[in-house]
Amino acid sequence: MKLTVNGIEQEIFSPPLTPLLHVLRDELDVTSPKAGCQQGGCGTCTVLIDGEPRRSCLTAVAAVDGSEITTLEGLGEPEQLSPVQAAFHERYAAQCGFCTPGMVVAATALIERKGGPVERDEVLEALGGHYCRCTGYVKIVDAVMAASRGQTGAREDEPETGEEAPVMIPGSPA
Amino acid sequence: MPAEALVPTSAEEAARLYGDGEGVVVFAGGTILLPEISAGRLKPERALMLHKSGLDGISTDGGTIRIGAMTPVSALVGGPSELISRFAENVGDGEVRRSATVGGNLCATAGVGAQRGDLGAPLIALGARVRSTGKGGERTEPVEDFLAGDRSGRLVLEVELDAPSGKWGAETLRRRHAHSYAIANVAVASNGGGLRIGVSGVGPTAVRARAAEQSRNPDDVLRDVEPVDDAVASAEYRRKMLPVLLRRALDQLETA
Ligand SMILES: Cc1cc2nc3c(=O)[nH]c(=O)nc-3n(C[C@H](O)[C@H](O)[C@H](O)COP(=O)(O)OP(=O)(O)OC[C@H]3O[C@@H](n4cnc5c(N)ncnc54)[C@H](O)[C@@H]3O)c2cc1C
Ligand code: FES
Ligand code: FES
């Protein structure tokens, strides 16, 4: 089997039903996708498979043989963060950071798909399956909206939505 | 021992490799199976992986819509039937729906503390049929018969339905969170004079509510289904809410 991971073609030797998550982490040493729940419920393992965000813990590696995989590592470099990474960093959208890889990857896909400023309900829809146990989500939603508006610096300019600060992802414990 | 993976590249090859299903685990999207395998609860020896079988895709020929078993649930959101879409959009979140398949939804059993197979309700209401193969060869039967029968030993190939032309109603009860499973789903559709009612999320498989169809009395839905207790809701709550949901769905039909 072959995968192109963050632009580099890799031959894969794990058994066919190995979750992509473990192929990335254990075989290829790409460790940003985290093994959170390993049952599809938390979103920290989300990666882009041929450009679409999917859960790597729910994906058997053989089912994506030949695909292009993008993880958090493939989005930017420490010295050159992607817009979403920079906005998360500048706007304190990460605390412990465990959920951040999946959040950033899913948010990047959302902004790419939209091709312009994303609104709060769109962020909630796209990230609604991602758990964060630290931030309370407010700063995450704020950072994604800001990144989609090219505001990747520190927060001085509010995203121009004319609304109150977001409260929470629907259904999450307040 | 890791599982042997069989990867057919056509529907015919899939059917041949499946045979009568003995000793073969069908692996579709894997959103149910892979967590079981990761946790060590399931150790398949032979897995029939369908991702290259060509069993995916939605087509319309004449008045018939065909939905391949491997069609991702995400493709039904905004797809050919608004009624199916209303239930498809509640399965997991977008990332789960890109992996979850229609065939897997029809073959899903109850999870730990939650019911699955939400799509059964709209498919029953729309009079959809399942084409499957396995022991005794290919057959096509109404969704409700397929679900009521012994699904083991069947490889689902596709679902077909007449392009919906009548009115419909849909009610879903669930907590407002991407990963919360259904408490109850009710789908109703009328075509000509006939009324069809499908219920899912209250027990291990979706059920056609024939008594309620005949009487049009929402309370009669409790003669058709036996709601279960699980981690999502109590059987008692489901019994209280089902007639309410059905009444609302029937009201939608009236006013559609
Ligand atoms: C976070 C999360 C949330 C979820 N929420 C919901 C929800 O709200 N509603 C809901 O209904 N489900 C939900 N699910 C369960 C699941 O994603 C869906 O039911 C999905 O449609 C299953 O399809 P699959 O292709 O992933 O199945 P798989 O895991 O591949 O297979 C499931 C079962 O079906 C069998 N099977 C699959 N395809 C065939 C076929 N063509 N022929 C014969 N047998 C077959 C398999 O052998 C297995 O026993 C959720 C799952 C997760 C992880
Ligand atoms: S580890 Fe994949 S969703 Fe939690
Ligand atoms: S920052 Fe800790 S889980 Fe989100």
Coordinates of C-alpha atoms and ligand atoms in Angstrom, one line a residue:
Chain A
M1 CA 0.0 0.0 0.0
K2 CA 1.0 3.6 -0.6
L3 CA 0.0 6.9 1.0
T4 CA 1.2 10.4 0.2
V5 CA 1.5 12.0 3.7
N6 CA 2.1 15.8 3.8
G7 CA 3.5 15.6 0.3
I8 CA 5.8 12.7 0.8
E9 CA 5.0 9.3 -0.7
Q10 CA 5.3 6.5 1.8
E11 CA 5.1 2.8 1.4
I12 CA 2.9 1.2 4.1
F13 CA 3.5 -2.1 5.8
S14 CA 0.8 -2.2 8.5
P15 CA -2.0 -4.8 8.2
P16 CA -4.9 -3.6 6.0
L17 CA -7.4 -3.1 8.8
T18 CA -5.1 -0.9 10.8
P19 CA -6.7 2.4 11.6
L20 CA -5.0 5.2 9.6
L21 CA -4.5 6.9 12.9
H22 CA -2.1 4.2 14.0
V23 CA -0.3 4.0 10.7
L24 CA 0.4 7.7 10.9
R25 CA 1.5 7.7 14.6
D26 CA 3.2 4.3 14.9
E27 CA 4.5 3.5 11.5
L28 CA 5.2 6.9 10.1
D29 CA 5.9 8.9 13.3
V30 CA 3.4 11.6 12.3
T31 CA 2.0 12.3 15.8
S32 CA -0.2 15.3 15.5
P33 CA -3.4 13.2 15.1
K34 CA -4.1 12.1 18.6
A35 CA -5.6 8.8 19.8
G36 CA -8.4 10.3 21.8
C37 CA -11.5 8.1 22.0
Q38 CA -10.6 5.9 19.0
Q39 CA -14.3 5.5 18.3
G40 CA -15.1 8.5 16.2
G41 CA -16.5 10.6 19.0
C42 CA -13.9 13.3 19.7
G43 CA -12.4 14.6 16.5
T44 CA -8.7 15.0 17.6
C45 CA -7.6 12.4 15.0
T46 CA -9.2 14.2 12.1
V47 CA -7.0 14.5 9.0
L48 CA -7.6 15.5 5.4
I49 CA -8.0 12.5 3.1
D50 CA -7.8 13.7 -0.5
G51 CA -8.7 17.2 0.9
E52 CA -11.8 16.1 2.9
P53 CA -11.7 16.0 6.7
R54 CA -12.3 12.5 8.1
R55 CA -11.6 10.6 11.3
S56 CA -8.4 8.7 11.0
C57 CA -9.5 6.4 13.8
L58 CA -12.5 5.2 11.8
T59 CA -10.5 4.7 8.6
A60 CA -8.9 1.4 7.7
V61 CA -5.6 2.1 6.0
A62 CA -6.4 -0.3 3.1
A63 CA -9.6 1.7 2.3
V64 CA -7.5 4.8 1.5
D65 CA -4.6 3.1 -0.3
G66 CA -3.2 5.6 -2.8
S67 CA -4.7 8.7 -1.1
E68 CA -3.2 12.0 -0.1
I69 CA -3.2 12.6 3.6
T70 CA -2.7 16.0 5.2
T71 CA -2.2 16.4 8.9
L72 CA -1.5 19.4 11.1
E73 CA 2.2 19.0 10.3
G74 CA 1.4 19.5 6.6
L75 CA -0.3 22.9 7.0
G76 CA 2.5 25.0 8.2
E77 CA 6.0 25.2 9.8
P78 CA 6.8 26.5 13.3
E79 CA 8.4 29.6 11.6
Q80 CA 5.6 29.9 9.1
L81 CA 2.3 29.0 10.5
S82 CA -0.8 28.6 8.3
P83 CA -3.5 31.3 8.8
V84 CA -5.6 29.0 11.0
Q85 CA -2.5 27.9 13.1
A86 CA -1.5 31.6 13.5
A87 CA -5.0 32.6 14.6
F88 CA -5.2 29.8 17.1
H89 CA -1.8 30.8 18.5
E90 CA -2.4 34.5 18.7
R91 CA -5.9 34.2 20.0
Y92 CA -5.3 31.6 22.7
A93 CA -7.5 29.0 21.0
A94 CA -5.3 26.2 22.4
Q95 CA -4.7 25.3 26.0
C96 CA -3.6 21.8 26.6
G97 CA -3.6 21.4 22.8
F98 CA -4.9 17.8 22.7
C99 CA -7.9 18.7 20.5
T100 CA -6.0 21.3 18.5
P101 CA -4.7 19.1 15.6
G102 CA -8.3 18.0 14.7
M103 CA -9.7 21.4 15.2
V104 CA -7.2 23.2 13.0
V105 CA -7.4 20.6 10.2
A106 CA -11.2 20.6 10.2
A107 CA -11.3 24.5 10.3
T108 CA -8.8 24.7 7.4
A109 CA -11.0 22.4 5.3
L110 CA -14.0 24.6 6.1
I111 CA -12.3 27.8 5.1
E112 CA -10.9 26.2 2.0
R113 CA -14.4 24.9 1.0
K114 CA -16.0 28.3 1.7
G115 CA -13.3 30.3 0.0
G116 CA -14.0 33.4 2.1
P117 CA -15.2 34.5 5.5
V118 CA -17.0 31.8 7.5
E119 CA -19.8 32.6 9.9
R120 CA -20.3 31.3 13.4
D121 CA -23.0 28.8 12.5
E122 CA -20.8 27.3 9.8
V123 CA -18.0 26.9 12.3
L124 CA -20.3 25.2 14.8
E125 CA -21.6 22.9 12.1
A126 CA -18.0 22.0 10.9
L127 CA -16.5 21.6 14.4
G128 CA -19.6 20.4 16.2
G129 CA -18.2 16.9 16.5
H130 CA -14.9 18.0 18.0
Y131 CA -14.5 18.0 21.7
C132 CA -12.4 20.4 23.6
R133 CA -12.1 19.9 27.4
C134 CA -10.2 23.2 28.1
T135 CA -11.1 26.3 26.2
G136 CA -14.9 26.4 26.3
Y137 CA -14.8 26.8 22.5
V138 CA -15.2 30.6 22.5
K139 CA -11.7 31.3 21.5
I140 CA -11.6 28.4 19.0
V141 CA -14.7 29.7 17.1
D142 CA -13.3 33.2 17.3
A143 CA -9.9 32.1 15.9
V144 CA -11.5 30.2 12.9
M145 CA -13.7 33.2 12.0
A146 CA -10.7 35.5 12.3
A147 CA -8.5 33.3 10.2
S148 CA -11.1 33.1 7.5
R149 CA -11.0 37.0 7.4
G150 CA -7.2 37.0 7.1
Q151 CA -6.9 38.3 10.7
T152 CA -4.1 36.1 11.9
G153 CA -2.5 38.6 14.3
A154 CA -3.3 39.2 17.9
R155 CA -6.8 40.1 18.7
E156 CA -7.3 43.8 18.4
D157 CA -9.8 43.8 15.6
E158 CA -12.9 41.7 16.3
P159 CA -14.2 39.6 13.5
E160 CA -16.7 41.9 11.8
T161 CA -19.8 40.0 12.4
G162 CA -21.7 42.5 14.5
E163 CA -22.6 39.8 16.9
E164 CA -21.9 39.0 20.5
A165 CA -19.0 36.7 21.3
P166 CA -19.9 33.1 20.7
V167 CA -21.2 31.1 23.6
M168 CA -20.6 27.4 22.8
I169 CA -20.8 24.6 20.4
P170 CA -24.4 23.3 20.6
G171 CA -24.9 20.6 23.2
S172 CA -21.5 21.0 24.8
P173 CA -21.4 21.3 28.6
A174 CA -21.3 25.1 29.2
Chain B
M1 CA -3.1 -12.8 13.2
P2 CA -4.2 -9.8 11.2
A3 CA -7.3 -10.2 9.1
E4 CA -7.0 -11.3 5.5
A5 CA -8.4 -8.5 3.4
L6 CA -10.4 -9.3 0.3
V7 CA -10.7 -6.3 -2.0
P8 CA -13.1 -6.9 -4.9
T9 CA -13.0 -4.5 -7.8
S10 CA -16.5 -5.2 -9.1
A11 CA -19.9 -6.0 -7.7
E12 CA -19.8 -9.4 -9.3
E13 CA -16.4 -10.2 -7.7
A14 CA -17.8 -9.0 -4.3
A15 CA -20.7 -11.3 -4.6
R16 CA -18.5 -14.2 -5.6
L17 CA -16.0 -13.6 -2.7
Y18 CA -18.9 -13.3 -0.3
G19 CA -20.5 -16.6 -1.3
D20 CA -22.9 -17.5 1.4
G21 CA -21.2 -15.2 3.9
E22 CA -19.7 -18.0 6.0
G23 CA -16.7 -16.7 7.9
V24 CA -16.6 -13.3 6.1
V25 CA -17.0 -9.9 7.7
V26 CA -18.3 -7.3 5.3
F27 CA -16.3 -4.1 5.8
A28 CA -17.9 -1.0 4.4
G29 CA -17.2 2.4 5.9
G30 CA -15.9 0.9 9.1
T31 CA -17.4 3.5 11.4
I32 CA -19.0 0.7 13.5
L33 CA -16.5 -2.1 12.8
L34 CA -13.1 -0.3 13.2
P35 CA -13.7 0.8 16.8
E36 CA -14.7 -2.8 17.6
I37 CA -11.5 -4.1 16.0
S38 CA -9.3 -1.4 17.7
A39 CA -10.8 -2.3 21.1
G40 CA -10.0 -6.0 20.4
R41 CA -13.7 -7.0 20.7
L42 CA -13.8 -8.1 17.1
K43 CA -11.1 -10.1 15.4
P44 CA -12.2 -10.9 11.9
E45 CA -10.2 -13.5 10.0
R46 CA -11.4 -12.5 6.6
A47 CA -12.7 -9.0 5.8
L48 CA -14.5 -8.3 2.5
M49 CA -13.6 -4.6 1.9
L50 CA -16.0 -3.0 -0.4
H51 CA -14.3 0.4 -1.1
K52 CA -13.2 -0.6 -4.6
S53 CA -16.3 -2.7 -5.5
G54 CA -18.1 0.1 -7.4
L55 CA -21.1 -0.4 -5.2
D56 CA -21.2 3.3 -4.5
G57 CA -23.2 6.1 -6.2
I58 CA -26.7 7.3 -6.7
S59 CA -28.4 7.0 -10.1
T60 CA -31.8 7.7 -11.4
D61 CA -33.2 5.7 -14.3
G62 CA -36.7 6.3 -15.3
G63 CA -38.6 6.9 -12.1
T64 CA -36.3 4.7 -10.0
I65 CA -33.6 6.0 -7.7
R66 CA -30.7 3.5 -7.0
I67 CA -28.5 4.1 -4.1
G68 CA -25.4 1.8 -4.0
A69 CA -24.7 0.1 -0.7
M70 CA -21.3 1.9 -0.4
T71 CA -22.7 5.3 -1.0
P72 CA -21.6 7.5 1.8
V73 CA -24.3 8.9 4.1
S74 CA -22.9 12.4 3.3
A75 CA -24.1 12.0 -0.4
L76 CA -27.7 11.6 0.8
V77 CA -27.6 15.0 2.6
G78 CA -29.1 17.3 0.0
G79 CA -29.5 14.2 -2.3
P80 CA -32.4 13.0 -4.4
S81 CA -34.9 12.6 -1.5
E82 CA -35.5 15.4 0.9
L83 CA -37.1 13.0 3.4
I84 CA -34.0 10.8 3.5
S85 CA -31.8 13.9 3.7
R86 CA -33.6 15.0 6.8
F87 CA -32.4 11.9 8.6
A88 CA -29.0 11.5 6.9
E89 CA -28.0 14.9 8.1
N90 CA -28.3 13.8 11.7
V91 CA -26.0 10.8 11.5
G92 CA -22.8 11.7 13.4
D93 CA -21.1 14.8 12.0
G94 CA -19.8 15.6 8.5
E95 CA -16.6 13.7 9.0
V96 CA -18.3 10.6 10.2
R97 CA -20.9 10.8 7.4
R98 CA -18.1 10.9 4.8
S99 CA -17.1 7.4 6.0
A100 CA -20.5 5.9 7.0
T101 CA -22.3 4.1 4.3
V102 CA -25.9 3.3 3.5
G103 CA -25.4 -0.4 3.5
G104 CA -23.7 -0.2 6.9
N105 CA -26.6 1.8 8.2
L106 CA -29.1 -0.9 7.1
C107 CA -26.9 -3.7 8.6
A108 CA -26.1 -1.9 11.8
T109 CA -27.1 -3.5 15.0
A110 CA -27.7 -1.6 18.3
G111 CA -24.6 -0.1 19.7
V112 CA -23.6 0.0 23.4
G113 CA -26.3 2.0 25.0
A114 CA -27.7 3.5 21.7
Q115 CA -29.7 2.5 18.7
R116 CA -28.4 3.0 15.1
G117 CA -29.8 2.5 11.6
D118 CA -31.6 5.8 11.5
L119 CA -32.1 5.7 7.7
G120 CA -34.5 2.8 8.0
A121 CA -37.3 5.1 8.9
P122 CA -37.4 7.3 5.7
L123 CA -36.5 4.3 3.5
I124 CA -39.5 2.4 4.9
A125 CA -41.8 5.4 4.5
L126 CA -40.7 5.8 0.9
G127 CA -41.3 2.1 0.1
A128 CA -37.7 1.4 -0.7
R129 CA -36.4 -2.1 -1.6
V130 CA -33.1 -3.7 -0.7
R131 CA -31.2 -5.8 -3.3
S132 CA -28.9 -8.3 -1.6
T133 CA -27.1 -11.5 -2.4
G134 CA -25.9 -14.5 -0.4
K135 CA -27.2 -17.9 0.4
G136 CA -29.8 -18.8 -2.2
G137 CA -28.7 -16.0 -4.6
E138 CA -29.9 -12.5 -5.2
R139 CA -33.2 -11.1 -4.0
T140 CA -35.0 -7.8 -3.7
E141 CA -37.4 -7.2 -0.9
P142 CA -39.0 -4.2 1.0
V143 CA -36.6 -2.6 3.5
E144 CA -38.9 -3.5 6.4
D145 CA -38.8 -7.2 5.4
F146 CA -35.0 -7.1 5.1
L147 CA -34.7 -5.6 8.5
A148 CA -37.1 -8.0 10.1
G149 CA -35.3 -11.0 8.7
D150 CA -32.0 -12.5 9.5
R151 CA -29.5 -10.1 7.9
S152 CA -26.5 -12.2 8.6
G153 CA -25.7 -14.1 5.4
R154 CA -26.8 -11.2 3.2
L155 CA -24.5 -8.8 1.3
V156 CA -26.4 -5.6 0.5
L157 CA -25.8 -4.4 -3.0
E158 CA -28.1 -1.5 -3.3
V159 CA -31.3 0.2 -2.2
E160 CA -33.9 1.2 -4.8
L161 CA -37.0 3.4 -4.6
D162 CA -39.5 5.1 -6.8
A163 CA -38.7 8.8 -7.1
P164 CA -40.7 10.3 -4.3
S165 CA -43.7 12.2 -5.7
G166 CA -46.0 12.4 -2.7
K167 CA -46.1 14.3 0.5
W168 CA -44.0 13.5 3.6
G169 CA -43.5 14.4 7.2
A170 CA -40.4 13.9 9.4
E171 CA -39.8 14.1 13.2
T172 CA -36.7 13.4 15.1
L173 CA -36.0 13.6 18.8
R174 CA -32.4 13.8 19.9
R175 CA -30.2 15.9 22.0
R176 CA -28.6 18.8 20.2
H177 CA -25.1 17.4 19.7
A178 CA -23.3 16.0 16.7
H179 CA -22.7 12.7 18.4
S180 CA -25.9 12.1 20.2
Y181 CA -27.8 9.1 18.9
A182 CA -31.6 9.3 18.2
I183 CA -34.2 9.0 20.9
A184 CA -36.8 8.3 18.2
N185 CA -37.2 8.9 14.5
V186 CA -40.6 9.0 12.6
A187 CA -40.9 9.3 8.9
V188 CA -44.3 9.3 7.1
A189 CA -45.1 9.5 3.4
S190 CA -48.2 9.3 1.3
N191 CA -48.3 8.4 -2.3
G192 CA -51.8 8.4 -3.9
G193 CA -54.1 7.2 -1.2
G194 CA -51.5 5.1 0.7
L195 CA -49.8 6.0 3.9
R196 CA -46.5 4.5 5.0
I197 CA -44.9 5.0 8.4
G198 CA -41.3 4.1 9.3
V199 CA -39.9 4.3 12.8
S200 CA -36.2 4.0 13.8
G201 CA -34.0 4.8 16.8
V202 CA -36.3 3.2 19.4
G203 CA -35.1 -0.4 19.0
P204 CA -32.4 -2.5 17.3
T205 CA -33.9 -2.1 13.8
A206 CA -36.3 0.2 12.0
V207 CA -39.9 -0.9 11.8
R208 CA -42.9 -0.3 9.6
A209 CA -45.8 0.9 11.7
R210 CA -48.6 -1.0 10.0
A211 CA -51.3 -0.6 12.7
A212 CA -50.9 3.1 12.8
E213 CA -50.9 3.3 9.0
Q214 CA -54.3 1.6 9.0
S215 CA -56.0 3.5 11.8
R216 CA -54.1 6.8 11.4
N217 CA -54.3 7.0 15.1
P218 CA -50.8 8.1 16.5
D219 CA -51.3 6.0 19.7
D220 CA -51.4 2.8 17.6
V221 CA -47.7 3.2 16.9
L222 CA -47.2 1.5 20.2
R223 CA -48.8 -1.6 18.8
D224 CA -46.2 -1.7 16.1
V225 CA -43.0 -1.0 18.0
E226 CA -41.5 -2.0 21.3
P227 CA -39.2 0.8 22.5
V228 CA -36.1 -0.2 24.4
D229 CA -34.3 1.3 27.4
D230 CA -30.7 2.5 26.7
A231 CA -28.2 5.1 27.7
V232 CA -29.9 7.7 25.4
A233 CA -33.5 7.4 26.7
S234 CA -35.8 5.2 28.7
A235 CA -38.3 3.0 27.0
E236 CA -41.0 4.9 29.0
Y237 CA -40.0 8.2 27.6
R238 CA -39.9 6.8 24.1
R239 CA -43.4 5.4 24.6
K240 CA -44.6 8.8 25.7
M241 CA -43.0 10.7 22.8
L242 CA -43.5 8.3 19.8
P243 CA -47.3 9.1 19.5
V244 CA -46.5 12.8 19.8
L245 CA -43.8 12.7 17.1
L246 CA -46.1 10.6 14.8
R247 CA -49.0 13.1 15.3
R248 CA -46.7 16.0 14.4
A249 CA -45.4 14.1 11.3
L250 CA -49.0 13.4 10.2
D251 CA -49.9 17.0 10.7
Q252 CA -47.0 17.9 8.3
L253 CA -48.6 15.6 5.8
E254 CA -51.9 17.3 6.1
T255 CA -50.5 20.8 5.7
A256 CA -47.8 19.9 3.1
Ligands
LIG1 C1 -19.5 9.4 16.3 C2 -20.5 8.5 15.6 C3 -21.9 8.9 15.5 C4 -22.8 8.1 14.9 N1 -24.1 8.5 14.8 C5 -25.0 7.8 14.2 C6 -26.4 8.2 14.1 O1 -26.8 9.3 14.6 N2 -27.3 7.4 13.5 C7 -26.9 6.2 13.0 O2 -27.8 5.5 12.4 N3 -25.7 5.7 13.1 C8 -24.7 6.5 13.7 N4 -23.4 6.0 13.8 C9 -23.1 4.7 13.4 C10 -22.6 4.5 11.9 O3 -21.7 5.5 11.6 C11 -23.7 4.4 10.9 O4 -24.7 3.6 11.2 C12 -23.1 4.0 9.5 O5 -24.1 4.2 8.5 C13 -22.6 2.6 9.4 O6 -22.0 2.4 8.2 P1 -20.5 1.9 7.9 O7 -20.3 1.8 6.5 O8 -19.5 2.7 8.6 O9 -20.6 0.4 8.6 P2 -19.5 -0.7 8.9 O10 -18.8 -0.3 10.2 O11 -18.6 -0.9 7.8 O12 -20.4 -1.9 9.1 C14 -21.4 -2.0 10.0 C15 -22.1 -3.4 10.0 O13 -22.8 -3.6 8.8 C16 -22.2 -4.6 8.0 N5 -22.3 -4.2 6.6 C17 -21.8 -3.0 6.1 N6 -22.1 -2.9 4.8 C18 -22.7 -4.1 4.5 C19 -23.2 -4.6 3.2 N7 -23.2 -3.8 2.1 N8 -23.8 -5.8 3.2 C20 -23.9 -6.5 4.4 N9 -23.4 -6.1 5.6 C21 -22.8 -4.9 5.6 C22 -20.9 -4.9 8.6 O14 -20.4 -6.2 8.4 C23 -21.1 -4.5 10.1 O15 -21.7 -5.6 10.7 C24 -22.4 6.9 14.4 C25 -21.1 6.5 14.4 C26 -20.2 7.3 15.1 C27 -18.7 6.8 15.1
FES2 S1 -9.7 9.5 18.3 FE1 -10.8 9.6 16.4 S2 -12.6 10.7 16.9 FE2 -11.6 10.4 18.9
FES3 S1 -7.2 22.7 24.4 FE1 -7.3 21.1 25.8 S2 -8.8 19.8 24.8 FE2 -8.9 21.6 23.7

